[in-house]
Amino acid sequence: MQTFLRFFITAVATVGVVACGGGNSGGISAATSSATTSITSTSTSAITPNTTTPTTSLTYAFPLSGITFSLAVADSVNVPPGTTVQTANGSATISGSNSVLYTGAGATITVPANPGTAATNLISTAAPASGAAYLGPAVIVPLIGSATATSPVSDGQGTVAILEGNGRLAADPYGNVYSSDAGALKFVNGGGFLSTVVGTNSPYNWQSMAPDGASNVYGQGPSTSSPAGQAVLSIHLRQQTGALFTVAENWTSTATPGANWGTTGIAVGSTGVLYAIDPVNHRVVRFFFSGTPQPMAGSGRAGFVDGSGAGASFNNPTDLTVDSRGNVYVADTGNHAVRKITNAGKVVTIALTGNPGPIAVDGSGNVYCMASVPATLVRISADLGVVTSTVLGGITGTVTGLAVVPDGGTIYIAARTHTGGAQIYRMTR
């Protein structure tokens, strides 16, 4: 037996991400059994430590209301929605009803006063499962690129390779990772070798990318055949065979391109439908196997309104990703928000966060988004029940790309360095 912590009252820690909308019982659930352990209301209750996710849900009989405490090693506790967690690595907000969060020992847990809802969310200091919501130390290592140089651009192993920087990242359903750099399409293998797939001298400009499940890669960038006085975007495709052709030529244009012009995101769904940000009209469009965009959501004017189709509005969206069910997640940068669009076109805000940028989704539907400086990784669980915000130590420059392998266990991040270079980092737990 191990003595449970002594409670102490502290000020509520500031949380940098606000969860919008609650979770539901259809999300990740804590493992439970009928043998529920009840612990009497004392300030130092004894519990049996857990070395894995508990097979019984520990329910504390004292009211978990308006208190702040921490957990010991291999310990766990059930908490109500509205609970926040603060660590040296970041913060989390729990708004679900059957959500699970893993964290290191000593994290500060604050339960709201008079929550009015049952404590059915689990916080555990056991070893986290791969891809689970986790708030604790992460291993981040430079995988590719020089920390001090951006020229001459060259392929190669690890930090011998040189990136120009400002490139995007994308992962296919099999965990293969692609990078764009200086207008070229590149491949990142698991051993840290960077190789060129389509070179810079191609008539196709690679900025944002979207690989599908058949080893085809879609790309988007400023058109090489722009009409006079106009900046235009085109989408192209590299097939598995190596063949290259244009999918949607000059599909949107402007005389006054913004800072993110050309790097706004594209994504491809499991059915082959292509999704893209329309940076001119602050909206999301779809391509149903043709080069003609069909509006999916957005009024065509900057704003911040949830709703369906043209009844919703965005403000300078910069990136998007799509899950296996056809739900689209948008980094709505101008509104400092992460938005979800259902397959039917209904838009809801699922999190508010500082200056969201590159965004990705794993095979379980968990959403990852880079936010603000210093580099901060926001993770939104598939059931929307847990939102974590983790500061990524060691990444000091602007993040330009993010890719997550399907199981969520490995994350790739592209960023400039404060010493004049550009690198791709690999993050594991």
GROMACS .gro file of C-alpha atoms in nm:
model
  429
    1MET     CA    1   0.000   0.000   0.000
    2GLN     CA    2   0.109   0.353  -0.064
    3THR     CA    3   0.003   0.669   0.111
    4PHE     CA    4  -0.195   0.901  -0.109
    5LEU     CA    5  -0.076   1.261  -0.135
    6ARG     CA    6  -0.152   1.528   0.117
    7PHE     CA    7  -0.382   1.785  -0.033
    8PHE     CA    8  -0.275   2.146  -0.042
    9ILE     CA    9  -0.454   2.451  -0.168
   10THR     CA   10  -0.283   2.654  -0.439
   11ALA     CA   11  -0.374   2.909  -0.698
   12VAL     CA   12  -0.514   2.765  -1.020
   13ALA     CA   13  -0.240   2.742  -1.282
   14THR     CA   14  -0.285   2.932  -1.606
   15VAL     CA   15  -0.380   2.708  -1.895
   16GLY     CA   16  -0.283   2.821  -2.246
   17VAL     CA   17  -0.538   2.616  -2.440
   18VAL     CA   18  -0.914   2.629  -2.397
   19ALA     CA   19  -1.117   2.323  -2.488
   20CYS     CA   20  -1.441   2.391  -2.672
   21GLY     CA   21  -1.714   2.131  -2.662
   22GLY     CA   22  -1.723   1.823  -2.443
   23GLY     CA   23  -1.623   1.465  -2.491
   24ASN     CA   24  -1.859   1.171  -2.493
   25SER     CA   25  -1.867   0.816  -2.379
   26GLY     CA   26  -1.782   0.701  -2.729
   27GLY     CA   27  -1.421   0.816  -2.688
   28ILE     CA   28  -1.130   0.650  -2.512
   29SER     CA   29  -1.253   0.510  -2.183
   30ALA     CA   30  -1.080   0.413  -1.864
   31ALA     CA   31  -1.080   0.040  -1.802
   32THR     CA   32  -1.327  -0.042  -1.526
   33SER     CA   33  -1.476  -0.339  -1.350
   34SER     CA   34  -1.756  -0.399  -1.107
   35ALA     CA   35  -1.502  -0.417  -0.822
   36THR     CA   36  -1.485  -0.042  -0.766
   37THR     CA   37  -1.263   0.063  -0.476
   38SER     CA   38  -1.414   0.323  -0.245
   39ILE     CA   39  -1.184   0.533  -0.029
   40THR     CA   40  -1.305   0.716   0.277
   41SER     CA   41  -1.293   1.091   0.317
   42THR     CA   42  -0.959   1.163   0.480
   43SER     CA   43  -0.674   1.393   0.383
   44THR     CA   44  -0.427   1.103   0.358
   45SER     CA   45  -0.607   0.803   0.208
   46ALA     CA   46  -0.416   0.485   0.122
   47ILE     CA   47  -0.439   0.334  -0.225
   48THR     CA   48  -0.266   0.053  -0.409
   49PRO     CA   49  -0.026   0.192  -0.672
   50ASN     CA   50  -0.081   0.088  -1.033
   51THR     CA   51   0.202   0.003  -1.272
   52THR     CA   52  -0.030  -0.004  -1.573
   53THR     CA   53  -0.369   0.140  -1.653
   54PRO     CA   54  -0.579   0.022  -1.357
   55THR     CA   55  -0.824  -0.262  -1.406
   56THR     CA   56  -1.045  -0.097  -1.145
   57SER     CA   57  -1.145   0.266  -1.135
   58LEU     CA   58  -1.041   0.423  -0.806
   59THR     CA   59  -1.328   0.637  -0.682
   60TYR     CA   60  -1.256   0.876  -0.394
   61ALA     CA   61  -1.547   0.918  -0.156
   62PHE     CA   62  -1.437   1.264  -0.043
   63PRO     CA   63  -1.572   1.537  -0.272
   64LEU     CA   64  -1.321   1.614  -0.547
   65SER     CA   65  -1.424   1.979  -0.558
   66GLY     CA   66  -1.220   2.299  -0.552
   67ILE     CA   67  -0.892   2.129  -0.458
   68THR     CA   68  -0.539   2.115  -0.599
   69PHE     CA   69  -0.313   1.812  -0.551
   70SER     CA   70  -0.054   1.589  -0.716
   71LEU     CA   71  -0.011   1.215  -0.775
   72ALA     CA   72   0.269   0.980  -0.672
   73VAL     CA   73   0.449   0.743  -0.910
   74ALA     CA   74   0.228   0.466  -1.059
   75ASP     CA   75  -0.084   0.627  -0.913
   76SER     CA   76  -0.421   0.728  -1.057
   77VAL     CA   77  -0.735   0.922  -0.978
   78ASN     CA   78  -1.074   0.986  -1.135
   79VAL     CA   79  -1.166   1.352  -1.192
   80PRO     CA   80  -1.467   1.546  -1.323
   81PRO     CA   81  -1.479   1.760  -1.638
   82GLY     CA   82  -1.319   2.103  -1.598
   83THR     CA   83  -1.012   1.962  -1.427
   84THR     CA   84  -0.679   2.115  -1.533
   85VAL     CA   85  -0.329   1.970  -1.511
   86GLN     CA   86  -0.005   2.170  -1.502
   87THR     CA   87   0.350   2.034  -1.537
   88ALA     CA   88   0.691   2.175  -1.619
   89ASN     CA   89   0.630   2.058  -1.976
   90GLY     CA   90   0.290   2.215  -2.036
   91SER     CA   91  -0.075   2.196  -1.941
   92ALA     CA   92  -0.397   2.006  -2.009
   93THR     CA   93  -0.770   2.063  -1.985
   94ILE     CA   94  -1.015   1.774  -1.937
   95SER     CA   95  -1.370   1.829  -2.058
   96GLY     CA   96  -1.484   1.477  -2.144
   97SER     CA   97  -1.674   1.216  -1.947
   98ASN     CA   98  -1.463   0.902  -2.001
   99SER     CA   99  -1.125   1.040  -2.103
  100VAL     CA  100  -0.777   0.922  -2.005
  101LEU     CA  101  -0.467   1.138  -1.950
  102TYR     CA  102  -0.120   1.009  -1.861
  103THR     CA  103   0.121   1.241  -1.683
  104GLY     CA  104   0.441   1.230  -1.482
  105ALA     CA  105   0.442   1.216  -1.104
  106GLY     CA  106   0.414   1.552  -0.932
  107ALA     CA  107   0.186   1.716  -1.188
  108THR     CA  108  -0.043   1.978  -1.032
  109ILE     CA  109  -0.407   1.872  -1.071
  110THR     CA  110  -0.679   2.129  -1.005
  111VAL     CA  111  -1.041   2.018  -0.972
  112PRO     CA  112  -1.303   2.293  -1.014
  113ALA     CA  113  -1.531   2.389  -0.728
  114ASN     CA  114  -1.876   2.232  -0.744
  115PRO     CA  115  -1.823   2.055  -1.078
  116GLY     CA  116  -2.175   1.908  -1.072
  117THR     CA  117  -2.058   1.612  -1.282
  118ALA     CA  118  -1.933   1.266  -1.185
  119ALA     CA  119  -1.557   1.207  -1.166
  120THR     CA  120  -1.526   0.956  -1.451
  121ASN     CA  121  -1.211   1.079  -1.629
  122LEU     CA  122  -0.887   0.901  -1.541
  123ILE     CA  123  -0.551   1.067  -1.474
  124SER     CA  124  -0.269   0.815  -1.437
  125THR     CA  125   0.108   0.829  -1.378
  126ALA     CA  126   0.152   0.480  -1.526
  127ALA     CA  127   0.356   0.434  -1.846
  128PRO     CA  128   0.148   0.575  -2.134
  129ALA     CA  129   0.027   0.364  -2.422
  130SER     CA  130   0.151   0.460  -2.770
  131GLY     CA  131  -0.051   0.751  -2.906
  132ALA     CA  132  -0.234   0.815  -2.577
  133ALA     CA  133  -0.287   1.163  -2.432
  134TYR     CA  134   0.033   1.233  -2.242
  135LEU     CA  135   0.169   1.533  -2.055
  136GLY     CA  136   0.530   1.481  -1.961
  137PRO     CA  137   0.889   1.478  -2.089
  138ALA     CA  138   0.933   1.396  -2.458
  139VAL     CA  139   1.243   1.293  -2.652
  140ILE     CA  140   1.307   1.540  -2.936
  141VAL     CA  141   1.614   1.489  -3.155
  142PRO     CA  142   1.729   1.661  -3.477
  143LEU     CA  143   1.681   1.400  -3.750
  144ILE     CA  144   1.772   1.585  -4.070
  145GLY     CA  145   1.928   1.918  -4.161
  146SER     CA  146   2.198   2.156  -4.043
  147ALA     CA  147   2.148   2.373  -3.735
  148THR     CA  148   2.362   2.651  -3.884
  149ALA     CA  149   2.327   2.648  -4.265
  150THR     CA  150   2.051   2.661  -4.529
  151SER     CA  151   2.273   2.645  -4.841
  152PRO     CA  152   2.382   2.480  -5.055
  153VAL     CA  153   2.067   2.265  -5.040
  154SER     CA  154   2.162   1.897  -5.050
  155ASP     CA  155   2.031   1.550  -4.971
  156GLY     CA  156   2.209   1.316  -4.734
  157GLN     CA  157   2.216   1.137  -4.402
  158GLY     CA  158   2.101   1.315  -4.088
  159THR     CA  159   2.248   1.656  -4.016
  160VAL     CA  160   2.480   1.629  -4.319
  161ALA     CA  161   2.179   1.713  -4.537
  162ILE     CA  162   2.103   2.084  -4.580
  163LEU     CA  163   1.750   2.225  -4.599
  164GLU     CA  164   1.657   2.569  -4.727
  165GLY     CA  165   1.381   2.579  -4.467
  166ASN     CA  166   1.014   2.684  -4.459
  167GLY     CA  167   0.918   2.337  -4.581
  168ARG     CA  168   0.606   2.141  -4.491
  169LEU     CA  169   0.577   1.777  -4.377
  170ALA     CA  170   0.318   1.506  -4.444
  171ALA     CA  171   0.281   1.137  -4.352
  172ASP     CA  172   0.092   0.873  -4.547
  173PRO     CA  173  -0.125   0.600  -4.384
  174TYR     CA  174   0.179   0.371  -4.367
  175GLY     CA  175   0.399   0.614  -4.175
  176ASN     CA  176   0.613   0.728  -4.470
  177VAL     CA  177   0.710   1.095  -4.432
  178TYR     CA  178   0.751   1.353  -4.708
  179SER     CA  179   0.901   1.701  -4.695
  180SER     CA  180   0.885   2.002  -4.925
  181ASP     CA  181   1.193   2.221  -4.954
  182ALA     CA  182   1.287   2.495  -5.201
  183GLY     CA  183   0.996   2.385  -5.424
  184ALA     CA  184   1.110   2.021  -5.435
  185LEU     CA  185   0.937   1.707  -5.304
  186LYS     CA  186   1.159   1.500  -5.074
  187PHE     CA  187   1.132   1.171  -4.886
  188VAL     CA  188   1.240   1.112  -4.526
  189ASN     CA  189   1.318   0.750  -4.441
  190GLY     CA  190   1.310   0.605  -4.093
  191GLY     CA  191   1.689   0.601  -4.070
  192GLY     CA  192   1.711   0.976  -4.120
  193PHE     CA  193   1.815   0.989  -4.488
  194LEU     CA  194   1.675   1.271  -4.704
  195SER     CA  195   1.631   1.206  -5.077
  196THR     CA  196   1.476   1.407  -5.360
  197VAL     CA  197   1.166   1.263  -5.528
  198VAL     CA  198   1.087   1.557  -5.759
  199GLY     CA  199   1.349   1.828  -5.800
  200THR     CA  200   1.326   2.206  -5.784
  201ASN     CA  201   1.366   2.240  -6.161
  202SER     CA  202   1.038   2.058  -6.220
  203PRO     CA  203   0.752   2.262  -6.368
  204TYR     CA  204   0.559   2.164  -6.056
  205ASN     CA  205   0.607   2.370  -5.739
  206TRP     CA  206   0.589   2.166  -5.415
  207GLN     CA  207   0.494   2.361  -5.103
  208SER     CA  208   0.211   2.183  -4.919
  209MET     CA  209   0.163   1.807  -4.971
  210ALA     CA  210  -0.093   1.532  -4.924
  211PRO     CA  211   0.009   1.165  -4.971
  212ASP     CA  212  -0.268   0.907  -5.007
  213GLY     CA  213  -0.284   0.537  -4.924
  214ALA     CA  214  -0.164   0.428  -5.270
  215SER     CA  215   0.180   0.597  -5.259
  216ASN     CA  216   0.058   0.889  -5.470
  217VAL     CA  217   0.147   1.239  -5.346
  218TYR     CA  218  -0.054   1.554  -5.420
  219GLY     CA  219   0.124   1.886  -5.402
  220GLN     CA  220   0.034   2.252  -5.416
  221GLY     CA  221   0.233   2.564  -5.481
  222PRO     CA  222   0.239   2.893  -5.674
  223SER     CA  223   0.185   2.822  -6.042
  224THR     CA  224   0.479   2.848  -6.277
  225SER     CA  225   0.241   2.982  -6.543
  226SER     CA  226   0.075   3.264  -6.350
  227PRO     CA  227  -0.119   3.519  -6.557
  228ALA     CA  228   0.033   3.867  -6.566
  229GLY     CA  229  -0.030   4.060  -6.244
  230GLN     CA  230  -0.178   3.758  -6.064
  231ALA     CA  231  -0.050   3.509  -5.808
  232VAL     CA  232  -0.221   3.174  -5.858
  233LEU     CA  233  -0.214   2.827  -5.703
  234SER     CA  234  -0.211   2.493  -5.879
  235ILE     CA  235  -0.243   2.138  -5.746
  236HIS     CA  236  -0.049   1.854  -5.904
  237LEU     CA  237   0.005   1.483  -5.849
  238ARG     CA  238   0.300   1.247  -5.850
  239GLN     CA  239   0.175   0.895  -5.901
  240GLN     CA  240   0.343   0.587  -5.758
  241THR     CA  241   0.480   0.517  -6.106
  242GLY     CA  242   0.663   0.851  -6.107
  243ALA     CA  243   0.426   1.013  -6.359
  244LEU     CA  244   0.353   1.384  -6.295
  245PHE     CA  245   0.052   1.585  -6.402
  246THR     CA  246  -0.166   1.879  -6.298
  247VAL     CA  247  -0.490   1.813  -6.110
  248ALA     CA  248  -0.623   2.168  -6.067
  249GLU     CA  249  -0.437   2.438  -6.259
  250ASN     CA  250  -0.466   2.802  -6.148
  251TRP     CA  251  -0.764   2.714  -5.929
  252THR     CA  252  -0.751   3.031  -5.716
  253SER     CA  253  -0.578   3.364  -5.770
  254THR     CA  254  -0.512   3.707  -5.622
  255ALA     CA  255  -0.326   4.024  -5.717
  256THR     CA  256  -0.206   4.069  -5.357
  257PRO     CA  257  -0.083   3.740  -5.209
  258GLY     CA  258  -0.046   3.722  -4.830
  259ALA     CA  259   0.240   3.590  -4.623
  260ASN     CA  260   0.107   3.233  -4.626
  261TRP     CA  261   0.025   3.226  -4.995
  262GLY     CA  262   0.148   2.905  -5.153
  263THR     CA  263   0.198   2.720  -4.824
  264THR     CA  264  -0.169   2.688  -4.727
  265GLY     CA  265  -0.260   2.327  -4.669
  266ILE     CA  266  -0.414   2.051  -4.876
  267ALA     CA  267  -0.528   1.704  -4.763
  268VAL     CA  268  -0.664   1.390  -4.926
  269GLY     CA  269  -0.929   1.167  -4.770
  270SER     CA  270  -0.950   0.790  -4.769
  271THR     CA  271  -1.201   0.804  -5.058
  272GLY     CA  272  -0.970   1.014  -5.276
  273VAL     CA  273  -1.152   1.346  -5.223
  274LEU     CA  274  -0.904   1.635  -5.212
  275TYR     CA  275  -0.943   1.922  -4.963
  276ALA     CA  276  -0.774   2.263  -4.980
  277ILE     CA  277  -0.764   2.600  -4.807
  278ASP     CA  278  -0.884   2.884  -5.031
  279PRO     CA  279  -0.664   3.164  -4.888
  280VAL     CA  280  -0.832   3.435  -5.092
  281ASN     CA  281  -1.184   3.363  -4.968
  282HIS     CA  282  -1.116   3.237  -4.613
  283ARG     CA  283  -1.284   2.904  -4.680
  284VAL     CA  284  -1.232   2.530  -4.734
  285VAL     CA  285  -1.304   2.367  -5.070
  286ARG     CA  286  -1.322   2.010  -5.201
  287PHE     CA  287  -1.223   1.856  -5.534
  288PHE     CA  288  -1.443   1.559  -5.626
  289PHE     CA  289  -1.211   1.391  -5.878
  290SER     CA  290  -1.198   1.701  -6.097
  291GLY     CA  291  -1.007   2.026  -6.118
  292THR     CA  292  -1.307   2.234  -6.014
  293PRO     CA  293  -1.325   2.335  -5.646
  294GLN     CA  294  -1.655   2.290  -5.461
  295PRO     CA  295  -1.709   2.508  -5.149
  296MET     CA  296  -1.729   2.298  -4.832
  297ALA     CA  297  -1.741   2.559  -4.555
  298GLY     CA  298  -1.685   2.931  -4.519
  299SER     CA  299  -1.878   3.243  -4.612
  300GLY     CA  300  -1.608   3.386  -4.838
  301ARG     CA  301  -1.536   3.667  -4.592
  302ALA     CA  302  -1.321   3.679  -4.280
  303GLY     CA  303  -1.515   3.611  -3.959
  304PHE     CA  304  -1.554   3.375  -3.665
  305VAL     CA  305  -1.887   3.192  -3.680
  306ASP     CA  306  -1.971   2.824  -3.631
  307GLY     CA  307  -2.243   2.690  -3.859
  308SER     CA  308  -2.302   2.488  -4.174
  309GLY     CA  309  -2.153   2.550  -4.515
  310ALA     CA  310  -2.156   2.915  -4.613
  311GLY     CA  311  -2.314   2.997  -4.275
  312ALA     CA  312  -1.975   2.946  -4.107
  313SER     CA  313  -1.676   3.175  -4.136
  314PHE     CA  314  -1.297   3.156  -4.092
  315ASN     CA  315  -1.023   3.416  -4.066
  316ASN     CA  316  -0.701   3.341  -4.253
  317PRO     CA  317  -0.705   2.961  -4.223
  318THR     CA  318  -0.359   2.824  -4.305
  319ASP     CA  319  -0.365   2.445  -4.284
  320LEU     CA  320  -0.602   2.148  -4.266
  321THR     CA  321  -0.606   1.772  -4.224
  322VAL     CA  322  -0.871   1.501  -4.269
  323ASP     CA  323  -0.943   1.187  -4.065
  324SER     CA  324  -1.059   0.846  -4.185
  325ARG     CA  325  -1.425   0.944  -4.146
  326GLY     CA  326  -1.402   1.253  -4.365
  327ASN     CA  327  -1.396   1.506  -4.081
  328VAL     CA  328  -1.170   1.801  -4.165
  329TYR     CA  329  -0.971   1.992  -3.900
  330VAL     CA  330  -0.862   2.348  -3.977
  331ALA     CA  331  -0.592   2.568  -3.825
  332ASP     CA  332  -0.793   2.892  -3.824
  333THR     CA  333  -0.493   3.113  -3.761
  334GLY     CA  334  -0.664   3.452  -3.765
  335ASN     CA  335  -0.913   3.336  -3.502
  336HIS     CA  336  -0.652   3.152  -3.288
  337ALA     CA  337  -0.874   2.844  -3.309
  338VAL     CA  338  -0.888   2.483  -3.423
  339ARG     CA  339  -1.211   2.416  -3.612
  340LYS     CA  340  -1.376   2.088  -3.712
  341ILE     CA  341  -1.582   2.044  -4.029
  342THR     CA  342  -1.799   1.734  -4.048
  343ASN     CA  343  -1.842   1.554  -4.378
  344ALA     CA  344  -2.179   1.731  -4.407
  345GLY     CA  345  -2.011   2.073  -4.381
  346LYS     CA  346  -2.100   2.164  -4.022
  347VAL     CA  347  -1.829   2.375  -3.853
  348VAL     CA  348  -1.762   2.370  -3.478
  349THR     CA  349  -1.477   2.521  -3.278
  350ILE     CA  350  -1.299   2.252  -3.077
  351ALA     CA  351  -1.012   2.450  -2.919
  352LEU     CA  352  -0.882   2.804  -2.879
  353THR     CA  353  -0.507   2.841  -2.888
  354GLY     CA  354  -0.237   3.090  -2.975
  355ASN     CA  355  -0.164   3.132  -3.347
  356PRO     CA  356  -0.227   2.774  -3.470
  357GLY     CA  357  -0.014   2.658  -3.761
  358PRO     CA  358   0.064   2.316  -3.912
  359ILE     CA  359  -0.199   2.056  -3.821
  360ALA     CA  360  -0.220   1.673  -3.848
  361VAL     CA  361  -0.437   1.382  -3.735
  362ASP     CA  362  -0.338   1.027  -3.639
  363GLY     CA  363  -0.512   0.700  -3.723
  364SER     CA  364  -0.730   0.716  -3.409
  365GLY     CA  365  -0.862   1.065  -3.485
  366ASN     CA  366  -0.648   1.255  -3.234
  367VAL     CA  367  -0.560   1.601  -3.368
  368TYR     CA  368  -0.218   1.767  -3.334
  369CYS     CA  369  -0.147   2.133  -3.403
  370MET     CA  370   0.158   2.355  -3.360
  371ALA     CA  371   0.092   2.686  -3.188
  372SER     CA  372   0.283   3.003  -3.108
  373VAL     CA  373   0.645   3.068  -3.012
  374PRO     CA  374   0.803   2.900  -2.824
  375ALA     CA  375   0.710   2.589  -3.019
  376THR     CA  376   0.405   2.437  -2.851
  377LEU     CA  377   0.231   2.115  -2.956
  378VAL     CA  378  -0.143   2.105  -2.890
  379ARG     CA  379  -0.311   1.763  -2.889
  380ILE     CA  380  -0.690   1.726  -2.896
  381SER     CA  381  -0.817   1.376  -2.821
  382ALA     CA  382  -1.054   1.214  -3.068
  383ASP     CA  383  -1.347   1.241  -2.825
  384LEU     CA  384  -1.254   1.608  -2.758
  385GLY     CA  385  -1.227   1.515  -2.390
  386VAL     CA  386  -0.860   1.600  -2.330
  387VAL     CA  387  -0.660   1.892  -2.470
  388THR     CA  388  -0.289   1.902  -2.387
  389SER     CA  389  -0.042   2.181  -2.459
  390THR     CA  390   0.327   2.084  -2.448
  391VAL     CA  391   0.620   2.323  -2.489
  392LEU     CA  392   0.883   2.152  -2.706
  393GLY     CA  393   1.219   2.222  -2.550
  394GLY     CA  394   1.507   2.241  -2.798
  395ILE     CA  395   1.303   2.379  -3.088
  396THR     CA  396   1.380   2.750  -3.084
  397GLY     CA  397   1.275   2.873  -3.428
  398THR     CA  398   0.954   2.902  -3.630
  399VAL     CA  399   0.780   2.569  -3.695
  400THR     CA  400   0.678   2.523  -4.060
  401GLY     CA  401   0.576   2.157  -4.080
  402LEU     CA  402   0.416   1.876  -3.877
  403ALA     CA  403   0.355   1.508  -3.952
  404VAL     CA  404   0.221   1.231  -3.726
  405VAL     CA  405   0.249   0.859  -3.800
  406PRO     CA  406  -0.080   0.666  -3.781
  407ASP     CA  407  -0.035   0.528  -3.428
  408GLY     CA  408   0.051   0.874  -3.289
  409GLY     CA  409   0.368   0.741  -3.128
  410THR     CA  410   0.612   0.936  -3.347
  411ILE     CA  411   0.583   1.299  -3.451
  412TYR     CA  412   0.797   1.487  -3.705
  413ILE     CA  413   0.844   1.864  -3.685
  414ALA     CA  414   1.012   2.096  -3.938
  415ALA     CA  415   1.148   2.424  -3.803
  416ARG     CA  416   1.407   2.692  -3.857
  417THR     CA  417   1.675   2.722  -3.591
  418HIS     CA  418   1.782   3.033  -3.403
  419THR     CA  419   2.137   2.970  -3.529
  420GLY     CA  420   2.055   3.012  -3.898
  421GLY     CA  421   1.970   2.658  -4.003
  422ALA     CA  422   1.663   2.444  -4.073
  423GLN     CA  423   1.598   2.097  -3.936
  424ILE     CA  424   1.343   1.815  -3.919
  425TYR     CA  425   1.304   1.678  -3.565
  426ARG     CA  426   1.167   1.344  -3.450
  427MET     CA  427   0.965   1.339  -3.128
  428THR     CA  428   0.893   1.025  -2.926
  429ARG     CA  429   0.796   0.957  -2.564
   0.00000   0.00000   0.00000
